[in-house]
Short mmCIF file of C-alpha atoms in Angstrom, two decimals:
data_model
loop_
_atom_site.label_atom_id
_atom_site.label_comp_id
_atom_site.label_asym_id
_atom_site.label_seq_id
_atom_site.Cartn_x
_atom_site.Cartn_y
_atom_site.Cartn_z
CA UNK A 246 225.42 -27.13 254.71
CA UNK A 247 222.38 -28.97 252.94
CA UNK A 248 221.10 -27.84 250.06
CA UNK A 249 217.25 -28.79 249.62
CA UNK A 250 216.00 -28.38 245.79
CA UNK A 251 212.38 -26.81 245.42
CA UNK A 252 210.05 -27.52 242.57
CA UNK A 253 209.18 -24.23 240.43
CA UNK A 254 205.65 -23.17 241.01
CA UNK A 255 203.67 -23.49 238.17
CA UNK A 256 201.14 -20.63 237.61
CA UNK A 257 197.40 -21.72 238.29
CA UNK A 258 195.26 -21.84 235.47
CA UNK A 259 192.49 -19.52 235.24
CA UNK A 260 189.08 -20.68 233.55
CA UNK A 261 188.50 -19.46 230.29
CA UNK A 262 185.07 -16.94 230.50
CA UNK A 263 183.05 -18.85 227.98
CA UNK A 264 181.00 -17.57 225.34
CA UNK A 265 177.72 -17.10 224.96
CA UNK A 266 176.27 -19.28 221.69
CA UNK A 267 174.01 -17.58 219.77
CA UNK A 268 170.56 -18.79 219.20
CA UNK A 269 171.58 -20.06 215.70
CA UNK A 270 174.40 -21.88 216.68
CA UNK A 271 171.45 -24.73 217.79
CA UNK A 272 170.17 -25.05 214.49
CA UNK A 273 170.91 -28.96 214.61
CA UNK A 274 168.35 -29.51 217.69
CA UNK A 275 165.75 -27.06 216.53
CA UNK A 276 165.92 -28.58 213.20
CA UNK A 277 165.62 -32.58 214.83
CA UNK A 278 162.16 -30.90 216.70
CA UNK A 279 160.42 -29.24 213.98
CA UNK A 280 158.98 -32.23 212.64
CA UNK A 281 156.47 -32.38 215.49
CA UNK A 282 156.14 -28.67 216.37
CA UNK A 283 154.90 -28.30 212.50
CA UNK A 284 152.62 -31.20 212.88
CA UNK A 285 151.07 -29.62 216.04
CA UNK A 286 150.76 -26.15 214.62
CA UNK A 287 148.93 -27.86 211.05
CA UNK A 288 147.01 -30.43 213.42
CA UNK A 289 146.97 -29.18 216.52
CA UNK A 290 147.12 -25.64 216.42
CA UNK A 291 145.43 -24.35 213.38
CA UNK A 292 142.14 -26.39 213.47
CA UNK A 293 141.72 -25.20 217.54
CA UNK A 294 142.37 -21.93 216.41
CA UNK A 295 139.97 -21.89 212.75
CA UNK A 296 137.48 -23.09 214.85
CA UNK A 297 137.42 -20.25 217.74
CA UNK A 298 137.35 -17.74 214.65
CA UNK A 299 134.44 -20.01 213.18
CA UNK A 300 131.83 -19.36 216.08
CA UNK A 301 131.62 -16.27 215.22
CA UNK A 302 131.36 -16.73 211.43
CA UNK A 303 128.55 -18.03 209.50
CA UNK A 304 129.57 -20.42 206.59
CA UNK A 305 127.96 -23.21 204.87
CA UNK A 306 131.48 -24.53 203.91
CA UNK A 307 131.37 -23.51 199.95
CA UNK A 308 130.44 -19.57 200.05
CA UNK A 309 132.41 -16.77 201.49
CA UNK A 310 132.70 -16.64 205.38
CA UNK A 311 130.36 -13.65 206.63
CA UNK A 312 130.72 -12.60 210.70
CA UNK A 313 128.05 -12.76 212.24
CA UNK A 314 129.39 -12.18 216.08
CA UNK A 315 127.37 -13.92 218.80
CA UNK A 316 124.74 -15.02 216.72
CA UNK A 317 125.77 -18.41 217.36
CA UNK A 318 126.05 -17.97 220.59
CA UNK A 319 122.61 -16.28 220.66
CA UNK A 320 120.85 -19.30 218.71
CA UNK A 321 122.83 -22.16 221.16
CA UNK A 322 121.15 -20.92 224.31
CA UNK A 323 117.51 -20.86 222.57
CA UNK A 324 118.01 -24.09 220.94
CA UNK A 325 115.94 -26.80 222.71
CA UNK A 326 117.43 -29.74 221.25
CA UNK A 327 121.54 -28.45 222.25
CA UNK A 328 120.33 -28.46 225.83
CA UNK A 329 118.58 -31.78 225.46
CA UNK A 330 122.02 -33.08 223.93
CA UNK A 331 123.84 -31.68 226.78
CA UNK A 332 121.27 -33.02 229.32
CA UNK A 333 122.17 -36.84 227.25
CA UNK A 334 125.83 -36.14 227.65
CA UNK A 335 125.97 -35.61 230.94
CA UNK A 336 123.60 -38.60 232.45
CA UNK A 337 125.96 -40.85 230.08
CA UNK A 338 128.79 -39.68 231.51
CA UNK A 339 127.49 -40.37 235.48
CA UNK A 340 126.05 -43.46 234.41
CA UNK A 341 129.38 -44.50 233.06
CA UNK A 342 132.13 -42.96 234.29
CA UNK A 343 131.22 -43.82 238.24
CA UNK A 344 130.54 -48.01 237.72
CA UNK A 345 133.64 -47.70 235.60
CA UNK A 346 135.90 -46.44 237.75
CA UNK A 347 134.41 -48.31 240.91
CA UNK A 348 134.57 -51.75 238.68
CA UNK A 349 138.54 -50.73 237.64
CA UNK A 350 138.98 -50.27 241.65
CA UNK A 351 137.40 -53.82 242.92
CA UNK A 352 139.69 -55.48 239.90
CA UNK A 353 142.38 -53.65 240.34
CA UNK A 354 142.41 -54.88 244.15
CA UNK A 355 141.71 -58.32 243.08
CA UNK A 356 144.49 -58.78 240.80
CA UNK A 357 147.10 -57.13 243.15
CA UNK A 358 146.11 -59.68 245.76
CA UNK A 359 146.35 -62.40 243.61
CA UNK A 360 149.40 -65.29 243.01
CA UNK A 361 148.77 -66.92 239.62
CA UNK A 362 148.10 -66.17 235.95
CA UNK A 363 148.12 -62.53 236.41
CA UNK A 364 149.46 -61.36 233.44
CA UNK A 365 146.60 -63.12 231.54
CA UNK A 366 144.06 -61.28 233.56
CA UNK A 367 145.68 -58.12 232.21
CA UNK A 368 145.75 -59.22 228.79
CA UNK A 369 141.87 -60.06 229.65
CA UNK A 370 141.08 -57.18 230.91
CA UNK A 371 142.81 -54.96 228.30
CA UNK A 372 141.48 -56.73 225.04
CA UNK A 373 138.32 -54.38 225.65
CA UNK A 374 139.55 -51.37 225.23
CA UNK A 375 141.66 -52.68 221.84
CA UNK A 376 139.00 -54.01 220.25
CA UNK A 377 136.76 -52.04 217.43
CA UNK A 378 134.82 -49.24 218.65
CA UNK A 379 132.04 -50.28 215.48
CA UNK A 380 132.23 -54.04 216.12
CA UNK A 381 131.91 -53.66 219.74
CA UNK A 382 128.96 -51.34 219.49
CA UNK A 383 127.27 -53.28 216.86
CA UNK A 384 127.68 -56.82 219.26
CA UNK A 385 126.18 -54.67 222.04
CA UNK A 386 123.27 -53.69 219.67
CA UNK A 387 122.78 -57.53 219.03
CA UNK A 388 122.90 -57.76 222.84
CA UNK A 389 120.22 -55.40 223.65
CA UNK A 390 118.15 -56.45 220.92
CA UNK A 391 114.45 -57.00 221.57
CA UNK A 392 113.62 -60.12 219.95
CA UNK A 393 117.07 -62.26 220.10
CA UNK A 394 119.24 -60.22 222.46
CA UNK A 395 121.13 -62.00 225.31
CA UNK A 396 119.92 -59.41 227.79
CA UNK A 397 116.19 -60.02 226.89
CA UNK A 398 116.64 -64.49 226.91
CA UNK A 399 118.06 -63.50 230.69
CA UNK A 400 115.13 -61.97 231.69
CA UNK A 401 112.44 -64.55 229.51
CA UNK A 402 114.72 -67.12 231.34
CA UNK A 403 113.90 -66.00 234.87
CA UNK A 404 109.62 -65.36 233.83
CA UNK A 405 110.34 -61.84 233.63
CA UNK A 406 109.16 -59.58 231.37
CA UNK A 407 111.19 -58.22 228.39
CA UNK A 408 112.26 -55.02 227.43
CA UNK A 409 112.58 -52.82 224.10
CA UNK A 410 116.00 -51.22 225.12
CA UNK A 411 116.95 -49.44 222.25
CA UNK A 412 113.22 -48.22 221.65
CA UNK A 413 113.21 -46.58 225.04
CA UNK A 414 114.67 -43.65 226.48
CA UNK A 415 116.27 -45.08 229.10
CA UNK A 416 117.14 -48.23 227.58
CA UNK A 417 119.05 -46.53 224.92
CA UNK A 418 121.55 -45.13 227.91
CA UNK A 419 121.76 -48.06 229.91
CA UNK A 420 122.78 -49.77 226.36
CA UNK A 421 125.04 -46.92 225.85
CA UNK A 422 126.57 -46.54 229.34
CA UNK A 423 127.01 -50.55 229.76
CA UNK A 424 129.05 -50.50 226.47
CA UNK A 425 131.44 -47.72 227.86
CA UNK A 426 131.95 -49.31 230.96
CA UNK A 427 132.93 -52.75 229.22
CA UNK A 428 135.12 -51.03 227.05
CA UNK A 429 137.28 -48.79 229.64
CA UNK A 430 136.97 -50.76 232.90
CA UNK A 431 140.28 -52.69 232.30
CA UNK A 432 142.07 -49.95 230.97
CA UNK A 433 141.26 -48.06 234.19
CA UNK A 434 142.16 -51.47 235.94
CA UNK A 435 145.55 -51.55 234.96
CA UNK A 436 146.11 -48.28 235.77
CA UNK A 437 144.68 -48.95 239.42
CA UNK A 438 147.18 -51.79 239.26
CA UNK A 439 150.26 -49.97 238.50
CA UNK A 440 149.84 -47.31 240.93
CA UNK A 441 148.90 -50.06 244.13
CA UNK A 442 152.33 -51.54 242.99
CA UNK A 443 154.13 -49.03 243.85
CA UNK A 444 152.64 -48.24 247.71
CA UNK A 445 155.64 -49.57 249.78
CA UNK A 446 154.51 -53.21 251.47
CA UNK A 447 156.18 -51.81 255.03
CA UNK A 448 152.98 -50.06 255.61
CA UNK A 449 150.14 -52.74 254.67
CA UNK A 450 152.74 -55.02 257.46
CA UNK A 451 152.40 -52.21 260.16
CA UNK A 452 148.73 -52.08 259.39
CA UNK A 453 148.38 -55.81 259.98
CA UNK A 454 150.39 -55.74 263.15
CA UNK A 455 148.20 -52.88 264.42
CA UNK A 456 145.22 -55.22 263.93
CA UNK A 457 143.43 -53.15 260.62
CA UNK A 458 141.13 -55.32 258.69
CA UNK A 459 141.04 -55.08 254.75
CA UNK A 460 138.56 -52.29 255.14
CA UNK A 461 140.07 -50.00 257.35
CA UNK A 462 143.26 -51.00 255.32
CA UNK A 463 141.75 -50.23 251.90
CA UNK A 464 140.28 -46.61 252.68
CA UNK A 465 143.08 -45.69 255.47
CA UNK A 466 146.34 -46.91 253.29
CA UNK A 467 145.11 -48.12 249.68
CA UNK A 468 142.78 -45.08 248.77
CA UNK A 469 144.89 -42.20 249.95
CA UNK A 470 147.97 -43.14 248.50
CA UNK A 471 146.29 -43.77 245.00
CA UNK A 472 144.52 -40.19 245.06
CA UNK A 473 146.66 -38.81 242.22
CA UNK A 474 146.07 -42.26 240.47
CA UNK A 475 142.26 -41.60 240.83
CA UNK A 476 142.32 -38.10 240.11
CA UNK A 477 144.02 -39.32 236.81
CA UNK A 478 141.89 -41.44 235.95
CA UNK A 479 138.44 -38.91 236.89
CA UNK A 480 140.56 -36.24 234.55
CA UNK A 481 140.70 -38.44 231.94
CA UNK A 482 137.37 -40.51 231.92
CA UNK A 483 135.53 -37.33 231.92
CA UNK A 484 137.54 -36.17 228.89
CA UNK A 485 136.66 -38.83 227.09
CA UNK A 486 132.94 -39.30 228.59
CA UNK A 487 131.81 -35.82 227.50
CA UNK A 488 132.93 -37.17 223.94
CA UNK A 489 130.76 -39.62 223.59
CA UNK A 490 130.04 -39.70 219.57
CA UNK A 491 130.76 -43.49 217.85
CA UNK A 492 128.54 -45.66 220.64
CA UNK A 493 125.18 -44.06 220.45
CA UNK A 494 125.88 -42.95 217.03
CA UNK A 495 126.22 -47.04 215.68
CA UNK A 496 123.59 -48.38 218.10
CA UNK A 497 120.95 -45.76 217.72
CA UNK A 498 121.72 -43.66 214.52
CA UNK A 499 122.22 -39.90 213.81
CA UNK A 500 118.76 -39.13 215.26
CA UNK A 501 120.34 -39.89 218.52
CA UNK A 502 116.59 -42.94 218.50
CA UNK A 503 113.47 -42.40 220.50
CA UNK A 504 113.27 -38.78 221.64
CA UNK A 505 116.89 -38.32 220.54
CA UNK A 506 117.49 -39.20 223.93
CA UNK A 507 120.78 -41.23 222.69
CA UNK A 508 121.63 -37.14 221.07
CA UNK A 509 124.75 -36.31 222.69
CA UNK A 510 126.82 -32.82 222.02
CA UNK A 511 129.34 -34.67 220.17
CA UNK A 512 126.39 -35.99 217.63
CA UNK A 513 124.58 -32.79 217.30
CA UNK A 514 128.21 -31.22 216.54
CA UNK A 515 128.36 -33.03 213.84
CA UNK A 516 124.81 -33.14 212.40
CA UNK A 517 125.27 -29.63 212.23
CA UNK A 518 128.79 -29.12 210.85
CA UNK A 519 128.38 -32.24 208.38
CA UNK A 520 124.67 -33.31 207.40
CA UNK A 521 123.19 -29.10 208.11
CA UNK A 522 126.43 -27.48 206.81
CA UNK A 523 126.12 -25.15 209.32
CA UNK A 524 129.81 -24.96 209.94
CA UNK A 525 129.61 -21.13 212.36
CA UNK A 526 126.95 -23.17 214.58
CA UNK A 527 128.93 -26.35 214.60
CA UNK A 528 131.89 -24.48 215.43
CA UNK A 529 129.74 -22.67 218.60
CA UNK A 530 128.70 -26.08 219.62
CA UNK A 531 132.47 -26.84 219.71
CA UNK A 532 133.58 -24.19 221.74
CA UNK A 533 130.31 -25.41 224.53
CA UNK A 534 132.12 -28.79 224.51
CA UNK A 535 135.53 -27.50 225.32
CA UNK A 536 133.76 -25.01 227.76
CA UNK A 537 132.10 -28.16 229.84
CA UNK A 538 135.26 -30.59 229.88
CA UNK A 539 136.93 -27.55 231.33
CA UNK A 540 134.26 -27.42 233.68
CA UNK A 541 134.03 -30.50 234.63
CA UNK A 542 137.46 -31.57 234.62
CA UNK A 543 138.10 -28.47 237.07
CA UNK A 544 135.42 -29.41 239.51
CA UNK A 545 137.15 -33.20 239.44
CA UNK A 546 140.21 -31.29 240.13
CA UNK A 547 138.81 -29.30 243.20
CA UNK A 548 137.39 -31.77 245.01
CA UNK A 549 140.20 -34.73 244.52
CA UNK A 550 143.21 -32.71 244.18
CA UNK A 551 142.09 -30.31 246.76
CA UNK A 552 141.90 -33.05 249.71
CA UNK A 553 144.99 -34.16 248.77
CA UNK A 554 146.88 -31.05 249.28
CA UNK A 555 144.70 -31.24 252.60
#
């Protein structure tokens, strides 16, 4: 007879239900965040929210705030020189935002491709957008110059005749627009250059063994798999492009020059809010601005986005 010893079972554990913490007992995280929730709500927040409520208000920033409705609204769509600024804003944004981006493309291709010194190209191509918004536009006022700019002993160098530029209507944009496109170019081209870094190689080799040439490679491989890249990059150029205040405002002045046609809505914003006291209309103007980078920026988004999804 064997005798065969068995361990005692011990009982299995059940979990412990846990408990539910209480809002409060997070205190420590909520008080860690409320440094920057308070600084959006006082500079974020607040002045989005003063200025909604100051359309329809009509204030001359001392006296009591009367409301006046859509008044402001009524006077903006009669008012010949908003819609001229507007008209201003828009042409510098096409005549800016498209060479830019195109530009940032060709560069960006260029500097993927090539073996040497790269990271001083990017430091080269960067230094622009670092560099003094005032000091640039005041060198590209020197530039454009009539009687000692660079741009004029060009064309007296090749017998052709000179030009007034910032005397002109459209001299005074293509001032403006080359300025913008010097400035955000190679900030557009590193961007560019991050996103072709990460498209897997594996597919520009099966492209070559399949006989593509750099063209068909470029819009068949490159292009498509940088859409969100470029739809970026559209989003935020025409952010910033609709903007447009400290370029025309240096080069050409409040009055926006000849025929205000450097005037953009940024400019007449603040002639009206700061030089008219007209704080309801400037507010009004505001609310337009917001209005048309919506606009725009959903239109980008429709027609870049939406062939992507495609």
């Amino acid at each position: 007879m064997t005798l065969t010893a068995t361990a005692p079972t011990r009982p299995a554990r059940t979990a412990k239900p846990q408990r539910r913490r209480g809002v409060l007992s997070y205190w420590r995280f909520y008080l860690a965040l409320s440094p920057f929730y308070l600084l959006f709500v006082v500079f974020g927040l607040y002045p989005v929210a003063s200025t909604i409520l100051l359309a329809f208000q009509k204030w001359d920033g001392l006296g009591p705030r009367k409301m006046v409705g859509l008044q402001n609204f009524g006077f903006l769509i009669q008012d010949s020189t908003f819609w001229l600024s507007l008209w201003n804003t828009v042409v510098l944004f096409v005549m800016s935002t498209a060479p830019t981006l195109v530009i940032a493309m060709t560069l960006a291709v260029m500097l993927h491709s090539a073996v040497r010194f790269k990271g001083i190209y990017r430091i080269a191509y960067f230094i622009p957008n670092i560099t003094s918004l005032v000091a640039a536009a005041i060198f590209f006022a020197a530039v454009f110059s009539t009687n000692f700019g660079l741009i004029n002993a060009g064309l007296r160098s090749l017998g052709l005749p000179t030009e007034d530029w910032l005397r002109q209507p459209w001299g005074i944009k293509i001032a403006i627009s080359t300025m913008i496109v010097w400035q955000w170019a190679g900030y557009n081209t590193i961007i560019y250059l991050a996103g072709l870094q990460a498209i897997p190689t594996e597919q520009y080799e099966a492209a070559k063994v399949d006989g593509a040439g750099p063209f068909r490679t470029f819009f068949s491989i490159t292009l498509p798999q940088l859409r969100p890249v470029v739809l970026f990059t559209v989003i935020m150029s025409t952010i910033g492009g609709l903007q447009t205040f400290t370029e025309p405002q240096v080069m050409v002045g409040n009055n926006g020059g000849t025929g205000q046609s450097g005037m953009t809505v940024v400019m007449y914003f603040y002639n009206q809010a700061f030089f008219n006291n007209d704080y309801g209309y400037a507010g009004a103007i505001a609310l337009s601005i917001f209005m048309l980078v919506l606009l725009f920026t959903a239109i980008n988004w429709k027609l870049l986005g939406g062939r992507g999804r495609q």
